Coordinates of C-alpha atoms in Angstrom, one line a residue:
Chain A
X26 CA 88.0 -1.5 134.3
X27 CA 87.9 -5.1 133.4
X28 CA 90.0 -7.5 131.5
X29 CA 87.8 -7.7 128.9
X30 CA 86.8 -4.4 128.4
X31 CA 90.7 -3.1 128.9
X32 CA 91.4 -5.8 125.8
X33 CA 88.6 -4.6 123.9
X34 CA 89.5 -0.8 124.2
X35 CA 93.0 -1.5 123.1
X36 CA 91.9 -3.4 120.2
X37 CA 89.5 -0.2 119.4
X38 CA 92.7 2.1 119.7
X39 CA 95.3 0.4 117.9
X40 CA 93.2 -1.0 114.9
X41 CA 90.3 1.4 114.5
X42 CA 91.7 3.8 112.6
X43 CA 91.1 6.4 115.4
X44 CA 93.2 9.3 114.7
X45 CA 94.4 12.6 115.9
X46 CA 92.3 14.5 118.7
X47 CA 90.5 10.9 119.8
X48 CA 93.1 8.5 120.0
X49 CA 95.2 10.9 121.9
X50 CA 92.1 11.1 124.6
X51 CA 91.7 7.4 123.9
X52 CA 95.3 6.5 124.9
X53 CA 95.3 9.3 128.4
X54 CA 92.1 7.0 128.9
X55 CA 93.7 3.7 129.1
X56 CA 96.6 4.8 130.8
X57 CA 94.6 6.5 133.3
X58 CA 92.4 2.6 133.8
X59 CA 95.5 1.0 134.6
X60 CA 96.6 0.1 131.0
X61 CA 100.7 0.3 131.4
X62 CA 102.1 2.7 129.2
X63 CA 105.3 0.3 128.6
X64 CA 102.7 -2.5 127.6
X65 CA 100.6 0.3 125.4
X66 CA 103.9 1.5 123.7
X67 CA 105.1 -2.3 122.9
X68 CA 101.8 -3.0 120.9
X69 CA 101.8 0.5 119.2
X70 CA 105.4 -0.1 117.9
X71 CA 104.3 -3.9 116.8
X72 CA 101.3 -2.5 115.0
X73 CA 103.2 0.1 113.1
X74 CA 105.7 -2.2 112.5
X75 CA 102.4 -4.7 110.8
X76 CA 101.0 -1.8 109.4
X77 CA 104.7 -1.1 107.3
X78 CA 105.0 -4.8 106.1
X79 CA 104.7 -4.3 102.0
X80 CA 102.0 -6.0 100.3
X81 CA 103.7 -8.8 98.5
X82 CA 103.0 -9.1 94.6
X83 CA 101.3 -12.1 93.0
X84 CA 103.6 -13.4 90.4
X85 CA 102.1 -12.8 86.4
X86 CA 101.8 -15.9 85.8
X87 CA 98.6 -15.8 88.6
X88 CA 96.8 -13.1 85.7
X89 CA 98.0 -15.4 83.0
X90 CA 96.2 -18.5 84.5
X91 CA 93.1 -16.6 85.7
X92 CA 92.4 -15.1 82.2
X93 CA 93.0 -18.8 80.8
X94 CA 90.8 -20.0 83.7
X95 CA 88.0 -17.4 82.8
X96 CA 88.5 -18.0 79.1
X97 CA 87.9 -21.8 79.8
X98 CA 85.0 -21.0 81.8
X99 CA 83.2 -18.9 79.1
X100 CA 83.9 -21.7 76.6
X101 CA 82.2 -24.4 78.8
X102 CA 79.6 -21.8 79.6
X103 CA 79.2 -21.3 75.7
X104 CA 78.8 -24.9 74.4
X105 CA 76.1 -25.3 77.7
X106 CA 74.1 -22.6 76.5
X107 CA 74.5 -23.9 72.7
X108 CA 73.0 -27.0 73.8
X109 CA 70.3 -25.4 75.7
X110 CA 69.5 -23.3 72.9
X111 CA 69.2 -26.4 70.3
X112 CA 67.3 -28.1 72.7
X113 CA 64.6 -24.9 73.0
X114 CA 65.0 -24.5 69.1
X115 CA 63.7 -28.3 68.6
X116 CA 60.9 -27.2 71.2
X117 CA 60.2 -24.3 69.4
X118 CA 60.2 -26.2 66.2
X119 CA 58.3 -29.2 67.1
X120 CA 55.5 -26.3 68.6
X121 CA 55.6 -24.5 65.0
X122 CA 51.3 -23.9 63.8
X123 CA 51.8 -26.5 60.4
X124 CA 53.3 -29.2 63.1
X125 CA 50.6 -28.6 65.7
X126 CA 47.8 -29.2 63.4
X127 CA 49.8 -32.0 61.9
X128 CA 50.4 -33.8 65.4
X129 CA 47.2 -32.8 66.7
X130 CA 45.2 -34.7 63.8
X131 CA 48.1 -37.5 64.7
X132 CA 46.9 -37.7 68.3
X133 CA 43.2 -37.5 66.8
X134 CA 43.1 -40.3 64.9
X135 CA 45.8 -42.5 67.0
X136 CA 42.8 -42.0 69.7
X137 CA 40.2 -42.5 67.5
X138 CA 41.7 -46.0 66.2
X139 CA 42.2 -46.9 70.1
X140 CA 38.6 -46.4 70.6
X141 CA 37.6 -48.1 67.7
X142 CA 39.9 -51.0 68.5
X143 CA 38.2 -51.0 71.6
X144 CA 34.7 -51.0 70.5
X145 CA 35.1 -53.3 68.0
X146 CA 37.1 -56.2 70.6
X147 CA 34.4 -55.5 72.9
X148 CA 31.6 -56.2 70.8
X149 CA 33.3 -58.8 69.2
X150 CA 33.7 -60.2 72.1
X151 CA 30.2 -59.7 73.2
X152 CA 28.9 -61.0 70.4
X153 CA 30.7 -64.2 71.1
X154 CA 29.6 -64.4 73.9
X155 CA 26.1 -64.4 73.1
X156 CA 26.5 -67.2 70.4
X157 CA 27.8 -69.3 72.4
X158 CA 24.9 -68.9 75.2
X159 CA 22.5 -68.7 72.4
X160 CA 24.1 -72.3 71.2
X161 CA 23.9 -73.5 74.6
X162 CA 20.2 -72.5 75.3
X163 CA 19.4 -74.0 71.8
X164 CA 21.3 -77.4 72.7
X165 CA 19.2 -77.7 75.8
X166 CA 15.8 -77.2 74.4
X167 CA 16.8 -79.8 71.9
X168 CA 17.6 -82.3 74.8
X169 CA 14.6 -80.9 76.4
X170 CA 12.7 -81.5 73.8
X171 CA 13.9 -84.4 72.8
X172 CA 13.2 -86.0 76.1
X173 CA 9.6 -84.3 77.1
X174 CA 8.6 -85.7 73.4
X175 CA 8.8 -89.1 74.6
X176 CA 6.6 -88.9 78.1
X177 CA 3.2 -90.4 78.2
X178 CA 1.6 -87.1 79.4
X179 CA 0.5 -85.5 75.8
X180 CA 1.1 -82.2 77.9
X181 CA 5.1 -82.8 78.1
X182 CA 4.7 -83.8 74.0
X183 CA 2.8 -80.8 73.3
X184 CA 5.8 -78.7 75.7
X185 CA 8.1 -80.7 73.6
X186 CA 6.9 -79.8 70.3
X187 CA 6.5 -75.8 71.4
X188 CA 9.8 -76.2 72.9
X189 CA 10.8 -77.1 69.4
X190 CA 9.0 -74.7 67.8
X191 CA 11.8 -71.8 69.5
X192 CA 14.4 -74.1 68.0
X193 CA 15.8 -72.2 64.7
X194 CA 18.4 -75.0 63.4
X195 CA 16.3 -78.4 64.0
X196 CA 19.0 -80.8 63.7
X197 CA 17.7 -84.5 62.3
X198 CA 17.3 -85.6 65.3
X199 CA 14.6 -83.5 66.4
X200 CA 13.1 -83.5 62.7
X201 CA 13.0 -87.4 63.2
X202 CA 11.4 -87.0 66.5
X203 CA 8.6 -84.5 65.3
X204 CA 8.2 -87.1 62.3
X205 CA 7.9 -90.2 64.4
X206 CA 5.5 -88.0 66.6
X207 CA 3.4 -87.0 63.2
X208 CA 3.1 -90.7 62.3
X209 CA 2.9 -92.7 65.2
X210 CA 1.2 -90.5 68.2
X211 CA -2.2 -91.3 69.6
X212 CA -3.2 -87.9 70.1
X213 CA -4.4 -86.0 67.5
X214 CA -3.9 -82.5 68.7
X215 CA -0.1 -83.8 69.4
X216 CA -0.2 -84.7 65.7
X217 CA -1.7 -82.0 64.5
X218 CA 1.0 -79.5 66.5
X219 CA 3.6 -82.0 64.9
X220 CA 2.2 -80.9 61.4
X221 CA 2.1 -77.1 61.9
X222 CA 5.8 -77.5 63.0
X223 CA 7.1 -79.4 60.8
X224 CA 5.4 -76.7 58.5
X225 CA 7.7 -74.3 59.7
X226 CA 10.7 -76.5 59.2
X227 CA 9.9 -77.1 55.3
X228 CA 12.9 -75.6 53.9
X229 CA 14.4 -79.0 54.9
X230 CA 13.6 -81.8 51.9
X231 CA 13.4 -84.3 54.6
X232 CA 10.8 -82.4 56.2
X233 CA 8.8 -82.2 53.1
X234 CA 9.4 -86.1 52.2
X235 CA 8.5 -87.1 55.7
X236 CA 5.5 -84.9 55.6
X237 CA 4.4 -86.0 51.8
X238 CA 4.8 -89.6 53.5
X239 CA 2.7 -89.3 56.5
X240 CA -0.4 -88.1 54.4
X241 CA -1.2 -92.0 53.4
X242 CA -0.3 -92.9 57.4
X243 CA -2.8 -90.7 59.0
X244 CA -6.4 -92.0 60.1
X245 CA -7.3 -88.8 61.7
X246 CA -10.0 -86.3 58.9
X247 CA -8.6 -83.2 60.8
X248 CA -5.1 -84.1 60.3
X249 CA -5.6 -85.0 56.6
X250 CA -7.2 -82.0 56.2
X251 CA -4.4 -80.0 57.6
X252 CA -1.5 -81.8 55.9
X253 CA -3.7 -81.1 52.0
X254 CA -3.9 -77.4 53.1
X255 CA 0.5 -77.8 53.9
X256 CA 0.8 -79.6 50.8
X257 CA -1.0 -76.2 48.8
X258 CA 0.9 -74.0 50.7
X259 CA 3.9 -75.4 49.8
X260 CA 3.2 -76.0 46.3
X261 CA 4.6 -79.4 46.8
X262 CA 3.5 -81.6 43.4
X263 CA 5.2 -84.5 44.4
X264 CA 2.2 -84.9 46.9
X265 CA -0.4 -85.6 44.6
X266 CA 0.4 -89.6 44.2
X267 CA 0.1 -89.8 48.2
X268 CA -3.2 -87.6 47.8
X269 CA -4.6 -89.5 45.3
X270 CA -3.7 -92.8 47.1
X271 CA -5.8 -91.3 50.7
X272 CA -8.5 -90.9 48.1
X273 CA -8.9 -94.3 47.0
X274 CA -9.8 -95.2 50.7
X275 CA -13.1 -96.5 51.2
X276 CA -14.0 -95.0 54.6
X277 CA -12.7 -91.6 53.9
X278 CA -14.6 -89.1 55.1
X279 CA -16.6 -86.4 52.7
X280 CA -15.4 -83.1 53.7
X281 CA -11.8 -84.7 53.5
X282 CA -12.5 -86.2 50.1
X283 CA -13.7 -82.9 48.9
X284 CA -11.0 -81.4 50.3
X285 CA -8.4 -83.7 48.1
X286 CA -10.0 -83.1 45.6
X287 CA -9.6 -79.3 45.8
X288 CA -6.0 -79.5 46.7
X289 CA -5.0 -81.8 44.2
X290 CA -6.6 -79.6 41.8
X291 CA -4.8 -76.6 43.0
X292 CA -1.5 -78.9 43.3
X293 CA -2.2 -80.1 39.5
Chain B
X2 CA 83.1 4.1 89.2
X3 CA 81.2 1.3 89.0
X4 CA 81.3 -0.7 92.2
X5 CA 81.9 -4.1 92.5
X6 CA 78.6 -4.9 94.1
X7 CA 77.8 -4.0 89.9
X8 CA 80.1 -5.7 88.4
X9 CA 79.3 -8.9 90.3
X10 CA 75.6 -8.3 89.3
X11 CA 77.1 -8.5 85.8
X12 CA 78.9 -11.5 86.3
X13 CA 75.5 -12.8 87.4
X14 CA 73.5 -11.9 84.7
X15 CA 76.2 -13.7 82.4
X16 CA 78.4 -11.0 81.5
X17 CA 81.6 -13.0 82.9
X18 CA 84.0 -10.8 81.6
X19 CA 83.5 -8.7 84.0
X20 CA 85.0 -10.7 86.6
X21 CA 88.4 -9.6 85.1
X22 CA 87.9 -6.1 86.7
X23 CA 87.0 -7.6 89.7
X24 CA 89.6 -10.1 89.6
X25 CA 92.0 -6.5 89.2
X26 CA 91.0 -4.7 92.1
X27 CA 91.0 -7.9 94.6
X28 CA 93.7 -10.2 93.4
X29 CA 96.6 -8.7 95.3
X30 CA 94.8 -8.2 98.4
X31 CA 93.7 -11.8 98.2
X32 CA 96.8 -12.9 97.6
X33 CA 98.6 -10.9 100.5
X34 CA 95.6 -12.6 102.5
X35 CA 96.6 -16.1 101.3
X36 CA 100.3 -15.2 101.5
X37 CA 100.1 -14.6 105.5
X38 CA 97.9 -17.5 106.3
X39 CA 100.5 -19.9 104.2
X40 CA 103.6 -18.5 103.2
X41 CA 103.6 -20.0 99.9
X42 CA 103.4 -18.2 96.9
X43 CA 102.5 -20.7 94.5
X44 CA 100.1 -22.1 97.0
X45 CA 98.8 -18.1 97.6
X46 CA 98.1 -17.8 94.2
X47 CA 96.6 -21.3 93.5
X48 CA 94.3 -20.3 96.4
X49 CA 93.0 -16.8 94.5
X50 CA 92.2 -19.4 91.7
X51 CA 89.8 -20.9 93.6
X52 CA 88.4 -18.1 95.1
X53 CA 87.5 -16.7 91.8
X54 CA 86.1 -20.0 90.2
X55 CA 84.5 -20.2 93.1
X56 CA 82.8 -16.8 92.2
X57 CA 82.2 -18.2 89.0
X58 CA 80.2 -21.2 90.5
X59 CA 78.0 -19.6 92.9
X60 CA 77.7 -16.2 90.6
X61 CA 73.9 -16.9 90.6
X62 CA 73.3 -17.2 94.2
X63 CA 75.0 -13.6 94.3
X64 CA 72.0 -11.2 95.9
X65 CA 74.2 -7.5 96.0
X66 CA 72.7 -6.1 98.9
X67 CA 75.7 -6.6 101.2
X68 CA 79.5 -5.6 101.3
X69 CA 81.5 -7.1 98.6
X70 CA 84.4 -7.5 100.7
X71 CA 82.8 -9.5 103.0
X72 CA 81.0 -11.6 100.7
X73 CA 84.6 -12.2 98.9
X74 CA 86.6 -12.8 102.1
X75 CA 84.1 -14.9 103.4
X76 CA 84.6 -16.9 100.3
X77 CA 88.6 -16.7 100.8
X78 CA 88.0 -17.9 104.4
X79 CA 85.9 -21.1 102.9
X80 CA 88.4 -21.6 100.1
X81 CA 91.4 -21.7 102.9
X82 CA 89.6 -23.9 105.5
X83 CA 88.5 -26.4 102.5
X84 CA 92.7 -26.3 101.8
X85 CA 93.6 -26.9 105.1
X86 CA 91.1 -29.8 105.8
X87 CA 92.3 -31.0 102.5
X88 CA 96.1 -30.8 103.6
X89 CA 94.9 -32.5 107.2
X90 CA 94.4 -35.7 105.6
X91 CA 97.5 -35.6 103.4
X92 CA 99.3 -35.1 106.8
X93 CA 99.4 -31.7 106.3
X94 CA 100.0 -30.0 109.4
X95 CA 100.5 -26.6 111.1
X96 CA 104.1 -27.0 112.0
X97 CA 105.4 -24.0 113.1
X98 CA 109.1 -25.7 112.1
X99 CA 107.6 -25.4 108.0
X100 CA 106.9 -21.7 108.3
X101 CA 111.0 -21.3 109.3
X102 CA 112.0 -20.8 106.2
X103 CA 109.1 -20.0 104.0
X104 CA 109.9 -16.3 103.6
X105 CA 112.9 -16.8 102.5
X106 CA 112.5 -19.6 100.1
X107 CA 110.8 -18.0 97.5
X108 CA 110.7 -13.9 96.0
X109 CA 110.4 -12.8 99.3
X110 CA 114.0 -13.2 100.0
X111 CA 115.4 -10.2 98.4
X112 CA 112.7 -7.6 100.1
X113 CA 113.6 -9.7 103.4
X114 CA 117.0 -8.9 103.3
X115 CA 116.1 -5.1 103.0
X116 CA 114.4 -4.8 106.1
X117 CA 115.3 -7.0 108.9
X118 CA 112.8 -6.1 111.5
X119 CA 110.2 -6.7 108.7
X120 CA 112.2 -10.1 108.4
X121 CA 111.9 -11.1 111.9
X122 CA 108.1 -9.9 111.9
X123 CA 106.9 -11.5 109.0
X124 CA 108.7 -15.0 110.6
X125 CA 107.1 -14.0 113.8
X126 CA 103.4 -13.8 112.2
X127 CA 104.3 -17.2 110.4
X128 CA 105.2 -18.9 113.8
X129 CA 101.2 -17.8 115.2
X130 CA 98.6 -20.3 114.8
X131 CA 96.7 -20.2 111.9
X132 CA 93.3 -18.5 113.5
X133 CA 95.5 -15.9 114.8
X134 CA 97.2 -15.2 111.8
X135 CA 93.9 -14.9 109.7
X136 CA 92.5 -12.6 112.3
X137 CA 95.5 -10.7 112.1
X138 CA 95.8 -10.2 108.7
X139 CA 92.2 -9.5 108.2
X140 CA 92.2 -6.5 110.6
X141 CA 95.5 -5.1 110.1
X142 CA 95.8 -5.1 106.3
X143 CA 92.9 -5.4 105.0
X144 CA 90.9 -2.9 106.8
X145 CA 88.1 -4.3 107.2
X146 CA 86.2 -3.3 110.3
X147 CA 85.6 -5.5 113.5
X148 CA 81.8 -5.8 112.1
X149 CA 82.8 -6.8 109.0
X150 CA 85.5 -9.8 110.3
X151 CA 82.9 -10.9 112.7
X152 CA 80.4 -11.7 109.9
X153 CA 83.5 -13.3 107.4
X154 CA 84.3 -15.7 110.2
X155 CA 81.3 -16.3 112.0
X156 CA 81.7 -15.1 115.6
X157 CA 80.4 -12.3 117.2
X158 CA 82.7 -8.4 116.9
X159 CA 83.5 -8.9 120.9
X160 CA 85.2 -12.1 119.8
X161 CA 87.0 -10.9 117.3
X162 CA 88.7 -8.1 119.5
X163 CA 89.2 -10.2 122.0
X164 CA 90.8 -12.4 119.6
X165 CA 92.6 -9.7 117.8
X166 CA 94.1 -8.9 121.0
X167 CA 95.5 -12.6 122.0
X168 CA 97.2 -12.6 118.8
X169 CA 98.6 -9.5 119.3
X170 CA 100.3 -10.5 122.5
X171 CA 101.3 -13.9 121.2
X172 CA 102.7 -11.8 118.0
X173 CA 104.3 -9.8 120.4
X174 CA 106.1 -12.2 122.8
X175 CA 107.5 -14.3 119.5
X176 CA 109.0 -11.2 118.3
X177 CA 110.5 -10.0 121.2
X178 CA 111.7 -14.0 121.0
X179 CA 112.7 -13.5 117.9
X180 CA 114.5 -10.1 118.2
X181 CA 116.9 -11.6 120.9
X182 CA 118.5 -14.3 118.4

């Protein structure tokens, strides 16, 4: 038999709580694998002489301090659980039906003003944004216009004058230039584009002044014609003097005269 | 009678008074455990303190399918390994010189006195080095079985005979030391 298995089988027999019958066969069994009997007897005796050692006795002041210990315990316990439960109690609370419906039309309309807010910034925004391109598309077709109105080509002055037909606030500069153009250009369709937009333009007095004006400058019959059917259409009394005066001309032609004649009757 | 594999489960659930029953049936065994491994009351019973606080912080990782006694000894172990590591590096150390007189210093001295042989065993026991003490104590007065001191310590039942043995022999040789003066 081996060291370790001779250690291990003395271990089994004095600890094991093998009794009677067995640890009598146990102990002719080591002796008879060379276990000495001397050695055998020596640890026997030791391990009675453990086994009769009296339990020792914890003082009372170990219960004492364990009970205070538990007590202490359970307290802390108590005032964790208290604040657990006040916490699930203002959960609970806060989840009550009245205060869902309360907070849920909260969170409806707090939405509803952010998307509004929204909306209304954007568009504002856009709408911005499109007056100021729309102020900056009007500003160039009044420099365009103002410049193609003074070529020689009676093309670019025609351009010029559609150009400021798209124009909705004519400024008096471009009034002044469709004026001059009404008075003072040699081409009679220019002139006569100048009169039908200046026609559009007479909610401005100056329009109407310059255009009551320009009835005595003309030499053109078709344009004279055309500015006595404006006058009509406008009502404009104030342009019966200038009529008047184109009617005193000598070489006027008859279909114009006749056509005075009507409007200032009409005017009158 | 309920069993303490129960009454833990009670503890558990929340119902801590219940550790005073357990604390009843295990506190003088614990304390005869602490008691041979130190040789300090006060610091014996300090040391059952913490064993059952210790219960009281780890109550919900309690499972109750094993043996209570291992599952509290194993804490014991942990709770005396934690004190000596703590003692280590307040320069505590296992001077077999300090266990001299510590049966004698405190209420053992009157039951010492009564028995000498116990006297000279009980000093013996406190001159073995701490591993063999534990072991010692474990399987002799306790009763728990080699199985069961294998899984509170961690090593395999083999080991722990072996193990059992050495200290037996070192026990053996001190006290025949011992016996002489």
């Amino acid at each position: 038999m081996d060291k370790k298995k001779k250690i291990k089988l003395i271990t089994e027999y004095l600890f094991n709580n093998t009794r009677g019958t067995d640890k009598r066969k146990m102990r002719e069994f080591l002796l008879e694998h060379g276990v000495a009997e001397e050695e055998l007897s020596e640890f026997e005796k030791l391990a009675r002489e453990l086994n009769a050692i009296p339990e020792r006795e914890p003082g009372e002041k170990m219960k004492i301090n364990f009970y205070n210990n538990l007590e202490e315990y359970k307290n802390t316990i108590s005032e964790r659980e208290a604040r657990m439960l006040s916490f699930k109690n203002i959960w609970e609370e806060l989840w009550q039906p009245v205060l869902v419906k309360r907070l849920a039309y909260a969170v409806a309309i707090f939405v509803f003003g952010c998307l509004a807010g929204y909306w209304y910034t954007s568009e504002m925004k856009y709408k911005t944004q499109v007056n100021t391109m729309f102020s900056e598309m009007q500003d160039m077709q009044k420099v365009m216009m103002l410049t193609l109105i003074q070529q020689p080509s009676p093309t670019d002055r025609l351009k010029a004058i559609s150009i400021s037909n798209q124009i909705s606030n004519a400024d008096d500069k471009v009034i002044d230039a469709l004026l001059n153009t009404l008075n003072n250009d040699p081409n009679v369709n220019v002139r006569l584009m100048a009169v039908e937009t200046l026609y559009n333009f007479a909610d401005n007095p100056k329009v109407r002044i310059g255009l009551i004006k320009s009835i005595t400058k003309q030499e053109s019959p078709i344009v004279q014609v055309t500015l006595a059917d404006v006058m009509v259409l406008l009502q404009e009394k104030s342009s019966v003097d200038e009529l008047k005066k184109l009617l005193e001309r000598n070489n006027l032609n008859e279909s114009v005269e006749s056509k005075l004649k009507n409007s200032i009757e009409l005017l009158i | 009678m309920i069993t303490d594999n129960e009454l833990m489960l009670m503890v558990k659930s929340g119902d801590i008074d219940r550790l005073g029953l357990i604390f009843e049936r295990h506190n003088k065994p614990l304390y005869g455990y602490f008691l041979n491994l130190t040789g300090k009351t006060d610091i014996s019973e300090d040391l059952v303190q913490n064993v059952f606080m210790r219960i009281l912080k780890y109550r919900t990782n309690y499972r109750g399918d094993g043996n209570f006694n291992i599952w509290i000894y194993r804490i014991a172990h942990n709770v005396f390994v934690d004190f000596i590591k703590r003692k280590k590096k307040l320069e505590f150390s296992d001077n077999l010189n300090e266990w001299d007189n510590v049966l004698t210093d405190t209420s053992h001295e009157e039951e010492s006195s009564k028995n000498e042989k116990i006297n000279i065993l009980e000093s013996a026991l406190m001159k073995l080095p701490q591993k063999k003490r534990e072991i010692l104590t474990l399987s002799r007065y306790k009763e728990l079985k080699y199985k069961e001191i294998s899984r509170i310590l961690g090593c395999s039942e083999s080991a722990v005979k072996v193990r059992i043995f050495r200290a037996m022999e070192e026990l053996k040789n001190i006290y025949n030391e011992l016996s002489k003066n």
